[in-house]
mmCIF file of C-alpha atoms and ligand atoms in Angstrom:
data_model
loop_
_atom_site.group_PDB
_atom_site.id
_atom_site.type_symbol
_atom_site.label_atom_id
_atom_site.label_comp_id
_atom_site.label_asym_id
_atom_site.label_seq_id
_atom_site.Cartn_x
_atom_site.Cartn_y
_atom_site.Cartn_z
ATOM 1 C CA MET T 206 -0.012 0.041 0.198
ATOM 2 C CA THR T 207 1.119 3.589 -0.650
ATOM 3 C CA GLU T 208 0.056 7.016 0.917
ATOM 4 C CA ASN T 209 -2.205 7.222 -1.959
ATOM 5 C CA ASP T 210 -4.399 4.208 -0.715
ATOM 6 C CA PHE T 211 -5.212 6.449 2.390
ATOM 7 C CA VAL T 212 -6.380 9.322 0.736
ATOM 8 C CA PHE T 213 -10.018 10.550 1.554
ATOM 9 C CA LYS T 214 -12.682 9.137 -0.672
ATOM 10 C CA LYS T 215 -15.247 11.737 -1.551
ATOM 11 C CA VAL T 216 -18.504 10.743 -0.069
ATOM 12 C CA ALA T 217 -22.058 12.184 -0.336
ATOM 13 C CA THR T 218 -23.045 11.902 3.503
ATOM 14 C CA THR T 219 -21.924 14.714 5.874
ATOM 15 C CA LEU T 220 -22.175 14.750 9.518
ATOM 16 C CA LYS T 221 -23.928 17.363 11.680
ATOM 17 C CA ASP T 222 -22.679 16.637 15.017
ATOM 18 C CA GLY T 223 -21.969 13.661 17.273
ATOM 19 C CA GLN T 224 -19.094 11.996 19.366
ATOM 20 C CA PHE T 225 -17.009 8.916 19.559
ATOM 21 C CA THR T 226 -14.977 7.479 22.522
ATOM 22 C CA TRP T 227 -12.067 5.178 21.882
ATOM 23 C CA LYS T 228 -9.596 3.545 24.549
ATOM 24 C CA ALA T 229 -6.084 2.758 23.181
ATOM 25 C CA PRO T 230 -3.048 1.012 24.959
ATOM 26 C CA SER T 231 0.198 2.083 25.450
ATOM 27 C CA ASN T 232 2.913 -0.500 23.960
ATOM 28 C CA ILE T 233 6.532 -1.457 24.842
ATOM 29 C CA ALA T 234 8.960 -2.466 22.218
ATOM 30 C CA LEU T 235 11.029 -5.407 21.799
ATOM 31 C CA VAL T 236 12.841 -4.404 18.952
ATOM 32 C CA LYS T 237 13.112 -0.517 19.255
ATOM 33 C CA TYR T 238 12.358 2.202 16.864
ATOM 34 C CA TRP T 239 15.120 5.102 17.073
ATOM 35 C CA GLY T 240 16.027 7.157 14.173
ATOM 36 C CA LYS T 241 13.475 8.452 11.662
ATOM 37 C CA LYS T 242 13.319 9.685 8.085
ATOM 38 C CA GLU T 243 11.171 12.583 6.694
ATOM 39 C CA ASN T 244 7.216 11.902 7.249
ATOM 40 C CA GLN T 245 7.778 9.771 10.204
ATOM 41 C CA ILE T 246 9.167 6.900 8.391
ATOM 42 C CA PRO T 247 11.222 4.775 10.646
ATOM 43 C CA ALA T 248 14.920 4.344 9.937
ATOM 44 C CA ASN T 249 14.326 0.605 10.895
ATOM 45 C CA PRO T 250 11.710 -1.724 11.595
ATOM 46 C CA SER T 251 10.398 -2.510 15.394
ATOM 47 C CA ILE T 252 8.159 -4.764 17.166
ATOM 48 C CA SER T 253 6.108 -4.250 20.532
ATOM 49 C CA LEU T 254 3.869 -5.890 22.790
ATOM 50 C CA THR T 255 0.368 -4.296 23.375
ATOM 51 C CA LEU T 256 -0.189 -3.131 26.672
ATOM 52 C CA ASP T 257 -3.581 -3.625 28.478
ATOM 53 C CA ALA T 258 -3.756 -1.362 31.634
ATOM 54 C CA CYS T 259 -1.922 1.561 30.699
ATOM 55 C CA ALA T 260 -4.211 3.317 28.198
ATOM 56 C CA THR T 261 -5.520 6.555 26.897
ATOM 57 C CA THR T 262 -9.266 6.993 26.721
ATOM 58 C CA THR T 263 -10.318 9.981 24.128
ATOM 59 C CA THR T 264 -13.845 11.311 23.269
ATOM 60 C CA LEU T 265 -13.961 13.433 20.238
ATOM 61 C CA SER T 266 -17.190 15.731 19.975
ATOM 62 C CA TYR T 267 -17.790 17.062 16.620
ATOM 63 C CA ARG T 268 -20.158 19.819 15.252
ATOM 64 C CA LYS T 269 -20.232 21.197 11.569
ATOM 65 C CA ARG T 270 -18.955 24.425 11.565
ATOM 66 C CA GLU T 271 -21.638 27.322 10.632
ATOM 67 C CA SER T 272 -19.449 30.065 9.294
ATOM 68 C CA GLY T 273 -16.141 28.531 7.687
ATOM 69 C CA GLY T 274 -13.175 29.632 9.632
ATOM 70 C CA SER T 275 -9.681 29.017 7.988
ATOM 71 C CA GLY T 276 -8.012 27.357 10.655
ATOM 72 C CA PHE T 277 -8.673 24.125 12.612
ATOM 73 C CA SER T 278 -11.232 24.681 15.514
ATOM 74 C CA PHE T 279 -10.518 22.384 18.483
ATOM 75 C CA GLU T 280 -10.659 22.648 22.398
ATOM 76 C CA LEU T 281 -8.619 20.224 24.437
ATOM 77 C CA PHE T 282 -9.309 18.730 27.845
ATOM 78 C CA PHE T 283 -6.953 16.691 29.761
ATOM 79 C CA GLU T 284 -8.517 14.674 32.812
ATOM 80 C CA GLY T 285 -11.505 17.071 32.872
ATOM 81 C CA LYS T 286 -9.416 20.341 32.570
ATOM 82 C CA GLN T 287 -8.751 22.609 29.720
ATOM 83 C CA LYS T 288 -4.999 21.917 28.642
ATOM 84 C CA ASP T 289 -3.663 24.589 26.053
ATOM 85 C CA SER T 290 -0.372 23.262 26.399
ATOM 86 C CA PHE T 291 -1.235 20.001 24.361
ATOM 87 C CA LYS T 292 -2.595 22.251 21.663
ATOM 88 C CA PRO T 293 0.419 22.516 19.554
ATOM 89 C CA LYS T 294 1.015 18.754 19.273
ATOM 90 C CA ILE T 295 -2.698 18.396 17.790
ATOM 91 C CA GLN T 296 -2.290 21.350 15.652
ATOM 92 C CA THR T 297 0.825 19.622 14.101
ATOM 93 C CA PHE T 298 -1.024 16.437 13.895
ATOM 94 C CA PHE T 299 -3.963 18.008 12.174
ATOM 95 C CA GLU T 300 -1.734 19.734 9.632
ATOM 96 C CA ARG T 301 -0.101 16.381 8.962
ATOM 97 C CA VAL T 302 -3.161 14.123 8.470
ATOM 98 C CA GLU T 303 -5.339 16.839 6.826
ATOM 99 C CA THR T 304 -4.526 15.558 3.004
ATOM 100 C CA TYR T 305 -6.021 12.272 4.401
ATOM 101 C CA LEU T 306 -8.961 13.741 6.420
ATOM 102 C CA PRO T 307 -10.085 16.737 4.524
ATOM 103 C CA PHE T 308 -12.919 17.414 6.760
ATOM 104 C CA LEU T 309 -11.077 18.475 9.391
ATOM 105 C CA ARG T 310 -11.401 22.306 8.955
ATOM 106 C CA SER T 311 -15.341 21.985 8.487
ATOM 107 C CA TYR T 312 -15.859 20.919 12.019
ATOM 108 C CA ASP T 313 -15.525 22.490 15.727
ATOM 109 C CA PHE T 314 -13.860 19.948 17.782
ATOM 110 C CA LYS T 315 -13.830 19.123 21.346
ATOM 111 C CA ILE T 316 -11.178 16.421 22.671
ATOM 112 C CA GLU T 317 -11.368 15.005 26.047
ATOM 113 C CA THR T 318 -8.626 12.632 27.010
ATOM 114 C CA SER T 319 -7.450 10.985 30.050
ATOM 115 C CA ASN T 320 -5.020 8.392 31.034
ATOM 116 C CA SER T 321 -5.347 5.331 33.227
ATOM 117 C CA PHE T 322 -1.799 5.709 34.515
ATOM 118 C CA PRO T 323 -1.125 8.619 36.902
ATOM 119 C CA HIS T 324 -0.426 11.991 35.302
ATOM 120 C CA SER T 325 3.551 12.545 34.938
ATOM 121 C CA SER T 326 4.459 8.943 35.832
ATOM 122 C CA GLY T 327 7.030 9.076 33.076
ATOM 123 C CA ILE T 328 5.180 6.833 30.999
ATOM 124 C CA ALA T 329 4.887 8.262 27.437
ATOM 125 C CA SER T 330 1.220 8.959 26.648
ATOM 126 C CA SER T 331 1.997 9.962 23.052
ATOM 127 C CA ALA T 332 1.709 6.530 21.822
ATOM 128 C CA SER T 333 -1.854 5.552 23.397
ATOM 129 C CA GLY T 334 -3.022 9.314 22.992
ATOM 130 C CA MET T 335 -2.315 9.566 19.346
ATOM 131 C CA ALA T 336 -3.695 6.127 18.617
ATOM 132 C CA ALA T 337 -7.154 7.019 20.633
ATOM 133 C CA LEU T 338 -7.440 10.313 18.488
ATOM 134 C CA ALA T 339 -6.663 8.745 15.255
ATOM 135 C CA LEU T 340 -9.242 5.969 16.149
ATOM 136 C CA CYS T 341 -11.758 8.730 16.824
ATOM 137 C CA LEU T 342 -11.435 10.305 13.325
ATOM 138 C CA MET T 343 -11.532 7.076 11.487
ATOM 139 C CA SER T 344 -14.912 6.500 13.321
ATOM 140 C CA MET T 345 -15.850 9.847 11.795
ATOM 141 C CA GLU T 346 -14.945 8.807 8.557
ATOM 142 C CA LYS T 347 -16.456 5.444 8.705
ATOM 143 C CA GLN T 348 -19.759 7.304 9.548
ATOM 144 C CA MET T 349 -19.411 9.050 6.423
ATOM 145 C CA ASN T 350 -18.600 6.045 4.524
ATOM 146 C CA PRO T 351 -19.796 2.946 6.035
ATOM 147 C CA ALA T 352 -18.407 0.807 3.217
ATOM 148 C CA ILE T 353 -15.148 1.069 5.006
ATOM 149 C CA GLU T 354 -13.942 -2.563 6.182
ATOM 150 C CA ASP T 355 -12.309 -3.209 9.410
ATOM 151 C CA THR T 356 -8.956 -3.892 7.973
ATOM 152 C CA TYR T 357 -8.644 -0.612 6.187
ATOM 153 C CA PHE T 358 -10.259 0.821 8.966
ATOM 154 C CA ASN T 359 -7.027 -0.380 11.417
ATOM 155 C CA LYS T 360 -4.507 0.237 8.676
ATOM 156 C CA LYS T 361 -5.521 3.980 8.287
ATOM 157 C CA ALA T 362 -5.926 4.449 11.983
ATOM 158 C CA SER T 363 -2.443 3.123 12.394
ATOM 159 C CA PHE T 364 -0.860 5.296 9.353
ATOM 160 C CA LEU T 365 -2.557 8.359 10.921
ATOM 161 C CA ALA T 366 -1.473 7.456 14.578
ATOM 162 C CA ARG T 367 2.263 7.354 12.924
ATOM 163 C CA LEU T 368 1.882 10.759 11.698
ATOM 164 C CA GLY T 369 1.172 11.832 15.382
ATOM 165 C CA SER T 370 3.902 9.972 16.965
ATOM 166 C CA GLY T 371 5.768 6.995 15.404
ATOM 167 C CA SER T 372 5.098 4.317 17.935
ATOM 168 C CA ALA T 373 1.558 5.178 18.224
ATOM 169 C CA CYS T 374 1.046 3.216 14.896
ATOM 170 C CA ARG T 375 1.755 0.185 17.006
ATOM 171 C CA SER T 376 -1.303 0.791 19.550
ATOM 172 C CA ILE T 377 -4.151 0.000 17.126
ATOM 173 C CA ALA T 378 -4.895 -3.621 16.905
ATOM 174 C CA GLY T 379 -3.073 -6.898 17.840
ATOM 175 C CA SER T 380 -1.158 -7.741 20.941
ATOM 176 C CA LEU T 381 2.046 -7.913 19.020
ATOM 177 C CA VAL T 382 2.590 -5.433 16.831
ATOM 178 C CA GLN T 383 5.286 -4.908 13.683
ATOM 179 C CA TRP T 384 6.019 -1.637 11.985
ATOM 180 C CA GLY T 385 8.503 -1.162 9.312
ATOM 181 C CA GLY T 386 9.368 -2.562 6.131
ATOM 182 C CA THR T 387 11.212 -5.531 6.227
ATOM 183 C CA ASP T 388 11.842 -8.981 4.285
ATOM 184 C CA VAL T 389 11.327 -10.948 7.493
ATOM 185 C CA VAL T 390 7.598 -10.231 7.828
ATOM 186 C CA GLU T 391 5.316 -10.457 5.155
ATOM 187 C CA SER T 392 3.057 -7.075 4.405
ATOM 188 C CA SER T 393 5.314 -5.281 6.813
ATOM 189 C CA SER T 394 5.048 -1.429 5.892
ATOM 190 C CA ASN T 395 6.829 1.512 7.147
ATOM 191 C CA LEU T 396 3.528 3.439 6.581
ATOM 192 C CA PHE T 397 1.725 1.693 9.526
ATOM 193 C CA GLY T 398 1.796 -1.289 11.978
ATOM 194 C CA ILE T 399 0.399 -4.754 11.473
ATOM 195 C CA ASP T 400 -0.730 -7.533 13.752
ATOM 196 C CA TYR T 401 2.203 -9.664 13.639
ATOM 197 C CA PRO T 402 1.136 -12.522 11.301
ATOM 198 C CA TYR T 403 3.134 -15.484 12.479
ATOM 199 C CA ASP T 404 2.748 -18.074 14.898
ATOM 200 C CA VAL T 405 3.612 -17.191 18.563
ATOM 201 C CA HIS T 406 4.520 -19.328 21.494
ATOM 202 C CA ALA T 407 1.792 -19.361 24.294
ATOM 203 C CA ASP T 408 4.125 -17.764 26.875
ATOM 204 C CA PHE T 409 4.122 -14.472 24.778
ATOM 205 C CA LYS T 410 0.553 -14.062 24.619
ATOM 206 C CA THR T 411 0.206 -13.669 28.447
ATOM 207 C CA TYR T 412 3.510 -11.803 29.112
ATOM 208 C CA HIS T 413 3.678 -9.478 32.166
ATOM 209 C CA ASP T 414 5.085 -5.879 32.102
ATOM 210 C CA THR T 415 5.609 -4.436 35.592
ATOM 211 C CA ILE T 416 6.670 -0.813 34.988
ATOM 212 C CA LEU T 417 9.007 0.536 37.732
ATOM 213 C CA LEU T 418 8.533 4.262 38.124
ATOM 214 C CA VAL T 419 12.081 5.266 38.574
ATOM 215 C CA HIS T 420 11.638 9.047 37.693
ATOM 216 C CA LYS T 421 8.310 10.597 37.296
ATOM 217 C CA GLY T 422 9.330 13.908 35.988
ATOM 218 C CA GLN T 423 9.645 15.311 32.526
ATOM 219 C CA LYS T 424 12.303 13.679 30.351
ATOM 220 C CA THR T 425 15.375 16.132 29.659
ATOM 221 C CA VAL T 426 15.728 15.175 26.029
ATOM 222 C CA SER T 427 12.407 14.725 24.095
ATOM 223 C CA SER T 428 12.041 11.518 21.802
ATOM 224 C CA SER T 429 12.009 13.552 18.621
ATOM 225 C CA VAL T 430 15.333 15.436 19.749
ATOM 226 C CA GLY T 431 16.880 11.861 20.262
ATOM 227 C CA HIS T 432 15.510 10.790 16.641
ATOM 228 C CA ASN T 433 17.078 13.468 15.063
ATOM 229 C CA LEU T 434 20.239 12.904 16.698
ATOM 230 C CA MET T 435 20.547 9.618 15.098
ATOM 231 C CA HIS T 436 21.202 11.823 11.524
ATOM 232 C CA ASN T 437 24.859 11.616 11.458
ATOM 233 C CA HIS T 438 25.459 9.402 14.253
ATOM 234 C CA PRO T 439 28.635 7.550 14.082
ATOM 235 C CA PHE T 440 26.997 4.244 14.710
ATOM 236 C CA ALA T 441 23.500 4.808 12.989
ATOM 237 C CA GLU T 442 23.860 2.463 10.103
ATOM 238 C CA ASN T 443 25.233 -0.654 12.093
ATOM 239 C CA ARG T 444 22.339 0.102 14.514
ATOM 240 C CA PHE T 445 19.753 0.184 11.834
ATOM 241 C CA VAL T 446 21.279 -3.192 10.238
ATOM 242 C CA GLN T 447 21.430 -4.938 13.770
ATOM 243 C CA ALA T 448 17.633 -4.149 14.186
ATOM 244 C CA HIS T 449 16.671 -5.772 11.070
ATOM 245 C CA HIS T 450 18.779 -8.907 12.676
ATOM 246 C CA ASN T 451 17.278 -8.742 15.877
ATOM 247 C CA LEU T 452 13.860 -8.897 14.051
ATOM 248 C CA GLU T 453 14.676 -11.890 12.209
ATOM 249 C CA LYS T 454 16.462 -13.583 15.300
ATOM 250 C CA LEU T 455 13.025 -12.848 17.312
ATOM 251 C CA LYS T 456 10.908 -14.371 14.743
ATOM 252 C CA GLY T 457 12.261 -17.690 15.524
ATOM 253 C CA ILE T 458 12.293 -16.919 19.432
ATOM 254 C CA LEU T 459 8.948 -16.084 19.234
ATOM 255 C CA VAL T 460 7.907 -19.556 17.606
ATOM 256 C CA SER T 461 10.097 -21.630 19.976
ATOM 257 C CA GLY T 462 9.575 -19.806 23.259
ATOM 258 C CA ASP T 463 13.279 -19.822 24.122
ATOM 259 C CA LEU T 464 13.071 -17.332 26.942
ATOM 260 C CA ASP T 465 16.905 -17.210 27.506
ATOM 261 C CA ALA T 466 17.429 -16.002 23.869
ATOM 262 C CA PHE T 467 14.425 -13.659 24.178
ATOM 263 C CA MET T 468 15.896 -12.081 27.374
ATOM 264 C CA GLY T 469 19.081 -11.991 25.745
ATOM 265 C CA LEU T 470 17.817 -10.019 22.612
ATOM 266 C CA VAL T 471 15.239 -7.657 24.650
ATOM 267 C CA GLU T 472 17.888 -6.527 27.084
ATOM 268 C CA SER T 473 20.396 -5.870 24.267
ATOM 269 C CA GLU T 474 17.778 -3.732 22.379
ATOM 270 C CA ALA T 475 17.225 -1.746 25.647
ATOM 271 C CA LEU T 476 20.788 -1.264 26.109
ATOM 272 C CA THR T 477 21.503 -0.273 22.547
ATOM 273 C CA LEU T 478 18.871 2.472 22.464
ATOM 274 C CA HIS T 479 20.529 3.685 25.344
ATOM 275 C CA ALA T 480 23.825 3.452 23.903
ATOM 276 C CA MET T 481 22.592 5.471 20.986
ATOM 277 C CA MET T 482 21.880 8.219 23.401
ATOM 278 C CA LEU T 483 25.067 7.874 25.229
ATOM 279 C CA SER T 484 26.943 8.390 21.801
ATOM 280 C CA SER T 485 24.983 10.897 20.465
ATOM 281 C CA ASN T 486 26.412 14.473 19.535
ATOM 282 C CA PRO T 487 25.262 15.997 21.785
ATOM 283 C CA TYR T 488 25.410 13.085 24.246
ATOM 284 C CA PHE T 489 22.577 12.575 26.685
ATOM 285 C CA ILE T 490 21.552 10.204 29.440
ATOM 286 C CA LEU T 491 18.006 9.436 30.452
ATOM 287 C CA MET T 492 18.975 6.340 32.767
ATOM 288 C CA LYS T 493 19.092 7.122 36.554
ATOM 289 C CA PRO T 494 21.441 5.492 39.171
ATOM 290 C CA GLN T 495 18.293 3.409 40.435
ATOM 291 C CA THR T 496 17.781 2.448 36.619
ATOM 292 C CA LEU T 497 20.990 0.637 36.674
ATOM 293 C CA GLU T 498 20.577 -0.786 40.310
ATOM 294 C CA ILE T 499 17.476 -2.453 39.195
ATOM 295 C CA ILE T 500 19.081 -3.884 36.056
ATOM 296 C CA ASN T 501 21.990 -5.316 38.416
ATOM 297 C CA ARG T 502 19.290 -6.484 40.692
ATOM 298 C CA ILE T 503 17.401 -8.382 38.053
ATOM 299 C CA TRP T 504 20.605 -10.068 36.655
ATOM 300 C CA ASP T 505 21.502 -11.002 39.914
ATOM 301 C CA PHE T 506 18.180 -12.504 40.816
ATOM 302 C CA ARG T 507 18.284 -14.189 37.403
ATOM 303 C CA ASN T 508 21.761 -15.744 37.889
ATOM 304 C CA ARG T 509 20.714 -17.130 41.442
ATOM 305 C CA THR T 510 17.364 -18.278 40.659
ATOM 306 C CA LYS T 511 17.190 -19.151 37.130
ATOM 307 C CA THR T 512 13.603 -17.323 37.171
ATOM 308 C CA PRO T 513 13.122 -15.797 33.397
ATOM 309 C CA ILE T 514 12.802 -12.264 34.292
ATOM 310 C CA CYS T 515 14.116 -9.497 32.272
ATOM 311 C CA PHE T 516 14.092 -5.741 31.707
ATOM 312 C CA THR T 517 13.582 -3.335 28.848
ATOM 313 C CA LEU T 518 13.581 0.388 28.692
ATOM 314 C CA ASP T 519 11.686 3.255 26.924
ATOM 315 C CA ALA T 520 13.412 6.432 26.094
ATOM 316 C CA GLY T 521 13.450 7.255 29.835
ATOM 317 C CA ALA T 522 14.458 6.181 33.416
ATOM 318 C CA ASN T 523 11.635 3.828 34.246
ATOM 319 C CA VAL T 524 12.293 0.244 33.989
ATOM 320 C CA HIS T 525 9.855 -2.363 32.353
ATOM 321 C CA VAL T 526 10.474 -5.891 33.967
ATOM 322 C CA LEU T 527 9.054 -8.429 31.947
ATOM 323 C CA TYR T 528 8.360 -12.261 32.714
ATOM 324 C CA PRO T 529 5.823 -14.958 31.618
ATOM 325 C CA GLU T 530 2.581 -15.700 33.586
ATOM 326 C CA LYS T 531 4.156 -18.914 34.928
ATOM 327 C CA VAL T 532 6.572 -17.060 37.301
ATOM 328 C CA LYS T 533 4.251 -14.509 38.296
ATOM 329 C CA GLU T 534 4.025 -15.056 41.875
ATOM 330 C CA ILE T 535 7.902 -15.352 41.984
ATOM 331 C CA ALA T 536 8.502 -12.286 40.076
ATOM 332 C CA ILE T 537 6.007 -9.856 41.845
ATOM 333 C CA GLN T 538 7.858 -11.055 45.386
ATOM 334 C CA PHE T 539 11.243 -10.265 43.915
ATOM 335 C CA ILE T 540 9.884 -6.905 42.703
ATOM 336 C CA LYS T 541 8.438 -6.102 45.983
ATOM 337 C CA ASP T 542 11.177 -7.362 48.097
ATOM 338 C CA GLU T 543 14.191 -5.893 45.997
ATOM 339 C CA LEU T 544 12.996 -3.599 43.282
ATOM 340 C CA ILE T 545 10.399 -1.281 44.784
ATOM 341 C CA ALA T 546 12.783 0.633 46.920
ATOM 342 C CA TYR T 547 14.424 2.128 43.748
ATOM 343 C CA CYS T 548 10.891 3.521 42.564
ATOM 344 C CA GLU T 549 9.962 7.164 43.154
ATOM 345 C CA ASN T 550 7.805 6.912 46.293
ATOM 346 C CA GLY T 551 7.499 3.242 45.682
ATOM 347 C CA HIS T 552 5.312 3.426 42.519
ATOM 348 C CA TYR T 553 4.940 0.851 40.046
ATOM 349 C CA ILE T 554 2.240 -0.357 37.696
ATOM 350 C CA CYS T 555 1.433 -3.986 37.096
ATOM 351 C CA ASP T 556 0.591 -4.566 33.459
ATOM 352 C CA LYS T 557 0.578 -7.369 30.842
ATOM 353 C CA VAL T 558 -0.018 -8.077 27.105
ATOM 354 C CA GLY T 559 -3.289 -6.897 25.943
ATOM 355 C CA ALA T 560 -5.496 -6.999 22.834
ATOM 356 C CA GLY T 561 -5.623 -3.463 21.389
ATOM 357 C CA ALA T 562 -7.732 -0.627 21.137
ATOM 358 C CA LYS T 563 -11.545 -0.659 21.879
ATOM 359 C CA ARG T 564 -14.408 1.585 20.930
ATOM 360 C CA LEU T 565 -16.223 2.617 24.099
ATOM 361 C CA ARG T 566 -19.047 4.663 22.502
HETATM 362 O O1 PMV P 695 7.103 7.200 19.093
HETATM 363 P P1 PMV P 695 8.103 8.199 19.542
HETATM 364 O O2 PMV P 695 8.677 9.278 18.207
HETATM 365 O O3 PMV P 695 8.022 8.847 20.628
HETATM 366 O O4 PMV P 695 9.465 7.179 19.702
HETATM 367 C C1 PMV P 695 9.463 6.355 20.498
HETATM 368 C C2 PMV P 695 10.751 5.379 20.534
HETATM 369 C C3 PMV P 695 10.914 4.350 21.835
HETATM 370 O O5 PMV P 695 9.804 4.313 22.534
HETATM 371 C C4 PMV P 695 12.092 4.858 22.410
HETATM 372 C C5 PMV P 695 11.250 3.137 21.144
HETATM 373 C C6 PMV P 695 10.051 2.584 20.461
HETATM 374 O O6 PMV P 695 10.178 1.656 19.382
HETATM 375 O O7 PMV P 695 8.903 2.673 20.856
#
């Protein structure tokens, strides 16, 4: 598929007013996306587990504009309060997707959004937030054009979400989502995420992710700045090649359920992501001392007890502790006994693999 497939088809129906509500999950990448080309095209393919508990719920209300204004018209409420500081991000998103949703200037919108995870927990809400908004806009398009089928609906929602925030395209449908063109995954695309189309060992269908909130404040360097620093990065090309190889290796691991190989690959991906930050120009560090303490504790526990428990990191200091359902009790006990002490105010979130976004209304 190409961008042209997502251009809006002229329809006779126009909508007067109404609203849609979608709940979209967050996701955690196993093979990381870091570095992008123009128009939010990823420099390498990535794959993520869809989360369940960490999600954004968005209600989009729309009313046909009486007199045509020239700009976009929208109000934004975050957790019940008007939040003008989020508006520039939505404005940019609307500008990027207007070609594909040409009706955007014809409506007054109200966007009401809230997260299931605590405010400023250091968990990125851009993936779930952009996914939820893209899905609401797709519901509008489908209302105008009921012939749209589910497969196209999800692809276009992912395509639009990607234009808001790259990783958001992996928060639409499926519990394991792949994004970025690669020979290893049939029908993979740089334009949208796809529900991973191959067999997956039962262990990975119920995997747990306990998110340790090490640092709840604002990140010192945003993801967009980090992605940009991959241009002219001395190790970028090798990193992109490595991501392709890791995706290929992971394909086998996902079938076999080889947890040792899984943990090795996932931890290496997390540390490589941060190694790219450490070796950018200018360089930066998003990990905190507690992040490293937690990593060392996990390694020590794994060596001592042979429990298949590992970590991954996002672009931040928080640690995602990953383990299969079958060791849930032992893992939670270990987390409580040894890791919670490193979390800000002892806070953590118990999450696991989820199934994707849901329309609520
Ligand atoms: O979606 P963005 O532009 O915020 O980038 C996120 C990149 C990582 O979360 C660090 C990795 C990934 O693949 O999700």
